[in-house]
Short mmCIF file of C-alpha atoms in Angstrom, two decimals:
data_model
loop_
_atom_site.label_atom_id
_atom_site.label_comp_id
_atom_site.label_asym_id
_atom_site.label_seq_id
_atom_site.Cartn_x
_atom_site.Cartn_y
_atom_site.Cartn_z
CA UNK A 1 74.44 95.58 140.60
CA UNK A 2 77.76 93.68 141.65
CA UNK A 3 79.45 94.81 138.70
CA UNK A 4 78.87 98.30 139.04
CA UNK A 5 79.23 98.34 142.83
CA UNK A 6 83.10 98.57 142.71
CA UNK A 7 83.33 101.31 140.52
CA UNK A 8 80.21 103.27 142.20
CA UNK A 9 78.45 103.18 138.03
CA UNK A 10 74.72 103.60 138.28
CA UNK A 11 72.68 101.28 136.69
CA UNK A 12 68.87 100.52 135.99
CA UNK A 13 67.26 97.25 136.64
CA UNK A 14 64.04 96.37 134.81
CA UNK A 15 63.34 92.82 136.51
CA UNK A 16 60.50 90.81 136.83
CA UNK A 17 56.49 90.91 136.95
CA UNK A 18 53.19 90.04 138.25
CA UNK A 19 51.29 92.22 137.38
CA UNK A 20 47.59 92.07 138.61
CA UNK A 21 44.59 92.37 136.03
CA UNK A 22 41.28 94.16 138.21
CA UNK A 23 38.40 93.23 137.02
CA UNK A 24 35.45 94.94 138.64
CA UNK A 25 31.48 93.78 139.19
CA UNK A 26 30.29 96.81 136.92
CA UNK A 27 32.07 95.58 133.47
CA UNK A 28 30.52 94.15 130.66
CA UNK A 29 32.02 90.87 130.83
CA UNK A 30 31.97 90.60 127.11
CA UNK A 31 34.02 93.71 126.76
CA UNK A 32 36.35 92.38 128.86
CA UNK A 33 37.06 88.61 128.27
CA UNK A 34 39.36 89.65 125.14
CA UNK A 35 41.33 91.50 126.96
CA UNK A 36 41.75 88.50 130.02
CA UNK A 37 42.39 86.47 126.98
CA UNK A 38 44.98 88.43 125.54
CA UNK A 39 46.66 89.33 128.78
CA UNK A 40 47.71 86.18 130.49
CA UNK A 41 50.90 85.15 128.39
CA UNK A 42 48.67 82.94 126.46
CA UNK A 43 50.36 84.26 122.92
CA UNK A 44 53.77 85.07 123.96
CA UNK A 45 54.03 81.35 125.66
CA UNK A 46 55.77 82.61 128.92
CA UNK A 47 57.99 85.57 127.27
CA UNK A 48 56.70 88.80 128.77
CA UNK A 49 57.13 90.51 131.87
CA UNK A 50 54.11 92.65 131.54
CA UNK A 51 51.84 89.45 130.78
CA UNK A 52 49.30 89.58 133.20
CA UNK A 53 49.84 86.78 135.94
CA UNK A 54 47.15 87.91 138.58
CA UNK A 55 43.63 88.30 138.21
CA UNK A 56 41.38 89.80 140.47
CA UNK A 57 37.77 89.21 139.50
CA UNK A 58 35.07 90.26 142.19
CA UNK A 59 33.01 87.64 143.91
CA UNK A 60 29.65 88.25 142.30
CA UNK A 61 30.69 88.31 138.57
CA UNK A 62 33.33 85.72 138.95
CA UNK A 63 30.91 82.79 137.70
CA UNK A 64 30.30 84.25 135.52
CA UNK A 65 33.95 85.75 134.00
CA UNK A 66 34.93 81.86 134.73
CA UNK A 67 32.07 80.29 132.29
CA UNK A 68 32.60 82.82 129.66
CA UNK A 69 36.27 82.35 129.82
CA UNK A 70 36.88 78.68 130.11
CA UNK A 71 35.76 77.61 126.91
CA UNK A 72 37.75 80.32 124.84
CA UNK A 73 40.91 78.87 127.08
CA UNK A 74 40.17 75.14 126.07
CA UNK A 75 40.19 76.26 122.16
CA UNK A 76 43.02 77.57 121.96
CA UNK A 77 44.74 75.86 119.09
CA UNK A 78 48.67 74.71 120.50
CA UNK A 79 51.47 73.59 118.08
CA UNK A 80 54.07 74.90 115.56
CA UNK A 81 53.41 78.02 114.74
CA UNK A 82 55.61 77.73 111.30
CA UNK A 83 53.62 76.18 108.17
CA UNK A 84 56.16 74.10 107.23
CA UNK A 85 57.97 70.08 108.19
CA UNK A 86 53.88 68.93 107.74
CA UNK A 87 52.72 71.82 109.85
CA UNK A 88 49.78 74.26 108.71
CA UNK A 89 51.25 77.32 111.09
CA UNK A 90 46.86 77.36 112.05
CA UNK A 91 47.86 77.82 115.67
CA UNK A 92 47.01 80.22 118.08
CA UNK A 93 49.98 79.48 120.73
CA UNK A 94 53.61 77.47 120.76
CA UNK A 95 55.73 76.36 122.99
CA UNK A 96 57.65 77.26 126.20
CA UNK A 97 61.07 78.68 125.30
CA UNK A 98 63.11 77.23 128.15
CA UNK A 99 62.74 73.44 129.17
CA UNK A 100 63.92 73.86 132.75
CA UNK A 101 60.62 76.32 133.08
CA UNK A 102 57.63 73.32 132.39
CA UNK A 103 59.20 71.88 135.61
CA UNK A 104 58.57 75.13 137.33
CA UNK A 105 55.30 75.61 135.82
CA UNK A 106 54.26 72.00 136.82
CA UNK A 107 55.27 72.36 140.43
CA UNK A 108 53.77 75.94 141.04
CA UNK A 109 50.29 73.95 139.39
CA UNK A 110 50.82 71.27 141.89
CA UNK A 111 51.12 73.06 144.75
CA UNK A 112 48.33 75.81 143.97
CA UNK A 113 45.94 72.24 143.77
CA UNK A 114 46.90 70.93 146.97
CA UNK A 115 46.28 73.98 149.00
CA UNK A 116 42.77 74.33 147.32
CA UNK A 117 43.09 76.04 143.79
CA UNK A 118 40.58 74.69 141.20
CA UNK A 119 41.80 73.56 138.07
CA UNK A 120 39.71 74.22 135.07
CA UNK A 121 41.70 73.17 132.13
CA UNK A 122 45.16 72.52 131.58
CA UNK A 123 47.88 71.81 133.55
CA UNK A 124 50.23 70.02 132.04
CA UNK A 125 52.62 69.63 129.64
CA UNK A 126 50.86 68.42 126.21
CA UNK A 127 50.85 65.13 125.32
CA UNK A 128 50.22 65.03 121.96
CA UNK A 129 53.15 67.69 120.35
CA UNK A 130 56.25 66.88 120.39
CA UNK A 131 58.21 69.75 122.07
CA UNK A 132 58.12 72.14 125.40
CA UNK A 133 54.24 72.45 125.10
CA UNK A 134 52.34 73.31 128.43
CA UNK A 135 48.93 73.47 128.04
CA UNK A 136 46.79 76.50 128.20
CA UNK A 137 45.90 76.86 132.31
CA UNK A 138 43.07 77.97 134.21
CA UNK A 139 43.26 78.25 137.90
CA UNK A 140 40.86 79.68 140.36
CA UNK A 141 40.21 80.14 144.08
CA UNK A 142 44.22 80.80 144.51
CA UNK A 143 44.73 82.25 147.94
CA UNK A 144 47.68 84.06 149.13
CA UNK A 145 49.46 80.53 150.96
CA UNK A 146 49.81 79.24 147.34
CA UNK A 147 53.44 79.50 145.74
CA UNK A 148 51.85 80.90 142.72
CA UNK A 149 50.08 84.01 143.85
CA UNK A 150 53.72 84.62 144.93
CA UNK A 151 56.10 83.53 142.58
CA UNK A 152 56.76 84.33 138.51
CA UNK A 153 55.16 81.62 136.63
CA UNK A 154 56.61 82.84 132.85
CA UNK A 155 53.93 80.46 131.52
CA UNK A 156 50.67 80.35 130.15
CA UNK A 157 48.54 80.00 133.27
CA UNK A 158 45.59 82.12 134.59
CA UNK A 159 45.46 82.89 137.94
CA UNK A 160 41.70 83.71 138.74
CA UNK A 161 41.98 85.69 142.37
CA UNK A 162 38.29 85.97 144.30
CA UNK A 163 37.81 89.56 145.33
CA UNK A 164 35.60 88.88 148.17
CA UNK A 165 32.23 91.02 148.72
CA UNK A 166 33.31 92.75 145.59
CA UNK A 167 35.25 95.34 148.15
CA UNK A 168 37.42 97.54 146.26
CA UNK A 169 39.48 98.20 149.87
CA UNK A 170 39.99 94.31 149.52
CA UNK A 171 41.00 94.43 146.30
CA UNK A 172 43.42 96.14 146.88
CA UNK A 173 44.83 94.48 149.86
CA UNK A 174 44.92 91.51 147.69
CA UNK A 175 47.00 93.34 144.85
CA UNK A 176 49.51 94.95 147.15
CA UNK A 177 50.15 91.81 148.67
CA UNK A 178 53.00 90.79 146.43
CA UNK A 179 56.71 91.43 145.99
CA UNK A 180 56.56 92.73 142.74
CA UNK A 181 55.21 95.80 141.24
CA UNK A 182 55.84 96.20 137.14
CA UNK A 183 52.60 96.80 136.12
CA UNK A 184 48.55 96.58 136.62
CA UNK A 185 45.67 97.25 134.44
CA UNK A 186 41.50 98.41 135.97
CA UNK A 187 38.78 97.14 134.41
CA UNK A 188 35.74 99.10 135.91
CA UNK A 189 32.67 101.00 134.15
CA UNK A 190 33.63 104.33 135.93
CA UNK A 191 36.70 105.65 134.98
CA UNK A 192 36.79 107.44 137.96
CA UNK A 193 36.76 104.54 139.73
CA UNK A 194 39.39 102.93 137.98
CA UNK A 195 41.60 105.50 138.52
CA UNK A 196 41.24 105.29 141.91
CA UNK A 197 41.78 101.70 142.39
CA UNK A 198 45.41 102.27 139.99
CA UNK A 199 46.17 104.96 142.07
CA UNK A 200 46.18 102.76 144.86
CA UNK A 201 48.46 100.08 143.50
CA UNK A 202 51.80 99.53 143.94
CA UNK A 203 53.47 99.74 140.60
CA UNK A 204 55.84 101.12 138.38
CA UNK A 205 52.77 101.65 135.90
CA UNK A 206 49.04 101.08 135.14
CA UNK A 207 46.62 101.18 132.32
CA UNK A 208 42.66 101.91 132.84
CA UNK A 209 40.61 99.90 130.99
CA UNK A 210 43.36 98.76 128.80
CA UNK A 211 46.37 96.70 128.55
CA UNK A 212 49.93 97.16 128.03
CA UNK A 213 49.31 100.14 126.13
CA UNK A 214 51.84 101.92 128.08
CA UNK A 215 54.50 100.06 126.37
CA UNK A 216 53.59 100.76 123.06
CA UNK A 217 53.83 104.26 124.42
CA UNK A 218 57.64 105.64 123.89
CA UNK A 219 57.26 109.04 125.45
CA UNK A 220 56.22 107.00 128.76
CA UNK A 221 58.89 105.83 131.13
CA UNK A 222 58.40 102.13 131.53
CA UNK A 223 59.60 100.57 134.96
CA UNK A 224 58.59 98.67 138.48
CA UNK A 225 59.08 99.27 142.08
CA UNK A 226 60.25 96.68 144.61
CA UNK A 227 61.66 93.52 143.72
CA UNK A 228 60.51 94.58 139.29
CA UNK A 229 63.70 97.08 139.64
CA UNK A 230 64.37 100.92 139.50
CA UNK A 231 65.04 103.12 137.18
CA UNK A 232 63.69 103.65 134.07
CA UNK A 233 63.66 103.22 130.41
CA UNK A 234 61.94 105.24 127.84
CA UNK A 235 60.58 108.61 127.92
CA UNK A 236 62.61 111.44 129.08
CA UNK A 237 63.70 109.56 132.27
CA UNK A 238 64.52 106.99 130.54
CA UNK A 239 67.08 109.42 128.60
CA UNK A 240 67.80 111.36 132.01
CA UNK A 241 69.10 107.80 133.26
CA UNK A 242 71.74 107.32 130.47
CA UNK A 243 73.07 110.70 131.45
CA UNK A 244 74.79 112.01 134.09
CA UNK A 245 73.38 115.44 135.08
CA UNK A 246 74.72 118.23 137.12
CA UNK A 247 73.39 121.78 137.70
CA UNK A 248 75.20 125.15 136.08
CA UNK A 249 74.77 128.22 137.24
CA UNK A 250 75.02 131.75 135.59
CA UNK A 251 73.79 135.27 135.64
CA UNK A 252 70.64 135.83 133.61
CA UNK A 253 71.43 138.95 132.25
CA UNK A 254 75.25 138.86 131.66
CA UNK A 255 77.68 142.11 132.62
CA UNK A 256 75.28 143.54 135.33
CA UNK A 257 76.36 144.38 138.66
CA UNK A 258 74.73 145.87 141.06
CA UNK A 259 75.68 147.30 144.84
CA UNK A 260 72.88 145.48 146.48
CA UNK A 261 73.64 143.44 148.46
CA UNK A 262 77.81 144.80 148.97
CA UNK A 263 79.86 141.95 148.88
CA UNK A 264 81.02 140.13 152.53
CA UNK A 265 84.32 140.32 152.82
CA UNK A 266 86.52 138.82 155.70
CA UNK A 267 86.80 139.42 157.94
CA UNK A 268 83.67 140.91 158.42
CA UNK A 269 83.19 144.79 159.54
CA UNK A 270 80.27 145.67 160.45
CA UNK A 271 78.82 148.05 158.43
CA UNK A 272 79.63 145.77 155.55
CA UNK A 273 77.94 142.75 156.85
CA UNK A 274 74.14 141.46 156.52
CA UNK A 275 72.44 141.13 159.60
CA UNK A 276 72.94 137.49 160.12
CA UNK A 277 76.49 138.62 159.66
CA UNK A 278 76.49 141.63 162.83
CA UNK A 279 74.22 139.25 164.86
CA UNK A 280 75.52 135.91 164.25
CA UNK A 281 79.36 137.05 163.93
CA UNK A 282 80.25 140.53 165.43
CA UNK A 283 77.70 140.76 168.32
CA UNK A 284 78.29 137.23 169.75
CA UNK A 285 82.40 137.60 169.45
#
């Protein structure tokens, strides 16, 4: 933005993520754990600014999502994903690309288990690899206080958010609650539903009962609102907002002229002028 402030140059900013995951009491928790699994920047390690960061499982299924979920989280195979150097490549995640981000990671994990957030597995950086390996994370009970319902973790940690009396109102109070807005995904058994929780959240897109889809989609303009940018990319905005546009005007049906309306012609007599013209110009002279 301060390099194309001088010269007045639009520009597009596609910035960061956190996006929010909804996951209401109707779903088949089965149907959905995949999805969770898939979601939370477990496979990219970190490298995704759609990965889901946030989610928002409602109070009377949330035992429930946790005990299913868990155990898939703690098997998740960690190492070099290349079979070569005495590797086998039979890994299902790798490491962190940036170094200075386990420190991050680390501290946002500390300070979500101070102020109350329940660690399931993970954690911490992994022991037993050599490399920028952070283990696969689940947290729950993370309130709004904690630095990492806040802040971009870029790592692979689950954030499990308690939607309390399974309130969809709530829900959404809790979503909203952020600086960020990229994008959001519904999980309910009515569509309709769905669709009316998306509706209400503050993003630059959402997927219903899905995930991410929307980027696979090219014909969709992908893009946030607040601090995740403006502008867009993709789709036909996306191609409006590498143009500059301007209106042009011309006569539909070239080489006819007509006598209605005569032309105004100044100064103004009265018998040529409209009515605004004798009211606004002749009578109040």
């Amino acid at each position: 933005m301060s390099g194309c402030a001088p010269n007045v140059k639009p520009c597009i900013l596609e910035l960061g993520g956190k996006d929010p995951m909804v996951i209401c009491d109707d779903v088949k928790i089965d149907d959905v754990v995949p999805w969770a699994m898939r979601a939370p920047r477990y496979i990219q390690w970190g490298d995704s600014k759609i990965g889901v960061e946030r989610l928002f499982v409602y109070e009377s299924i949330q035992s429930k999502f946790l005990s299913s979920i868990v155990p898939k989280v703690k098997a998740l195979r960690q190492g070099v994903p290349n079979a070569a150097c005495g590797n086998d490549g039979n890994v299902d995640c790798g490491a962190m690309i940036m170094p200075a981000q386990l420190d991050i990671i680390e501290a946002l994990v500390k300070d979500a288990v101070e102020k109350g957030a329940k660690l399931h597995c993970g954690g911490k950086r992994n022991s037993s690899l050599n490399g920028q390996f952070f283990e696969p994370t689940v947290l729950s009970d993370i309130t709004a206080e904690m630095r990492i319902s806040k802040e971009e973790v870029f790592g692979p940690i689950m954030c499990v958010v308690t939607v309390p009396n399974d309130s969809d109102d709530g829900c959404i109070d809790l979503v909203n609650n952020c600086d960020f807005g990229l994008g959001a995904s519904v999980y309910s058994a009515s569509q309709k539903r769905a669709q009316r929780l998306g509706n209400a959240i503050r993003s630059g897109m959402v997927t219903i009962n899905d995930f991410g889809v929307n980027y696979l989609i090219q014909s969709l303009p992908f893009g946030g609102v607040k601090e995740s940018g403006f502008g867009r990319f993709a789709g036909p905005e996306g191609l409006r907002a590498c143009c500059l546009e301007r209106s042009v005007v011309i006569d539909r049906i070239p080489g006819v002229r007509t006598s209605i309306p005569s032309p105004i012609n100044y100064p103004i007599e009265a018998k040529q002028g409209l009515n605004f013209g004798i009211i606004g110009l002749i009578k109040n002279s």
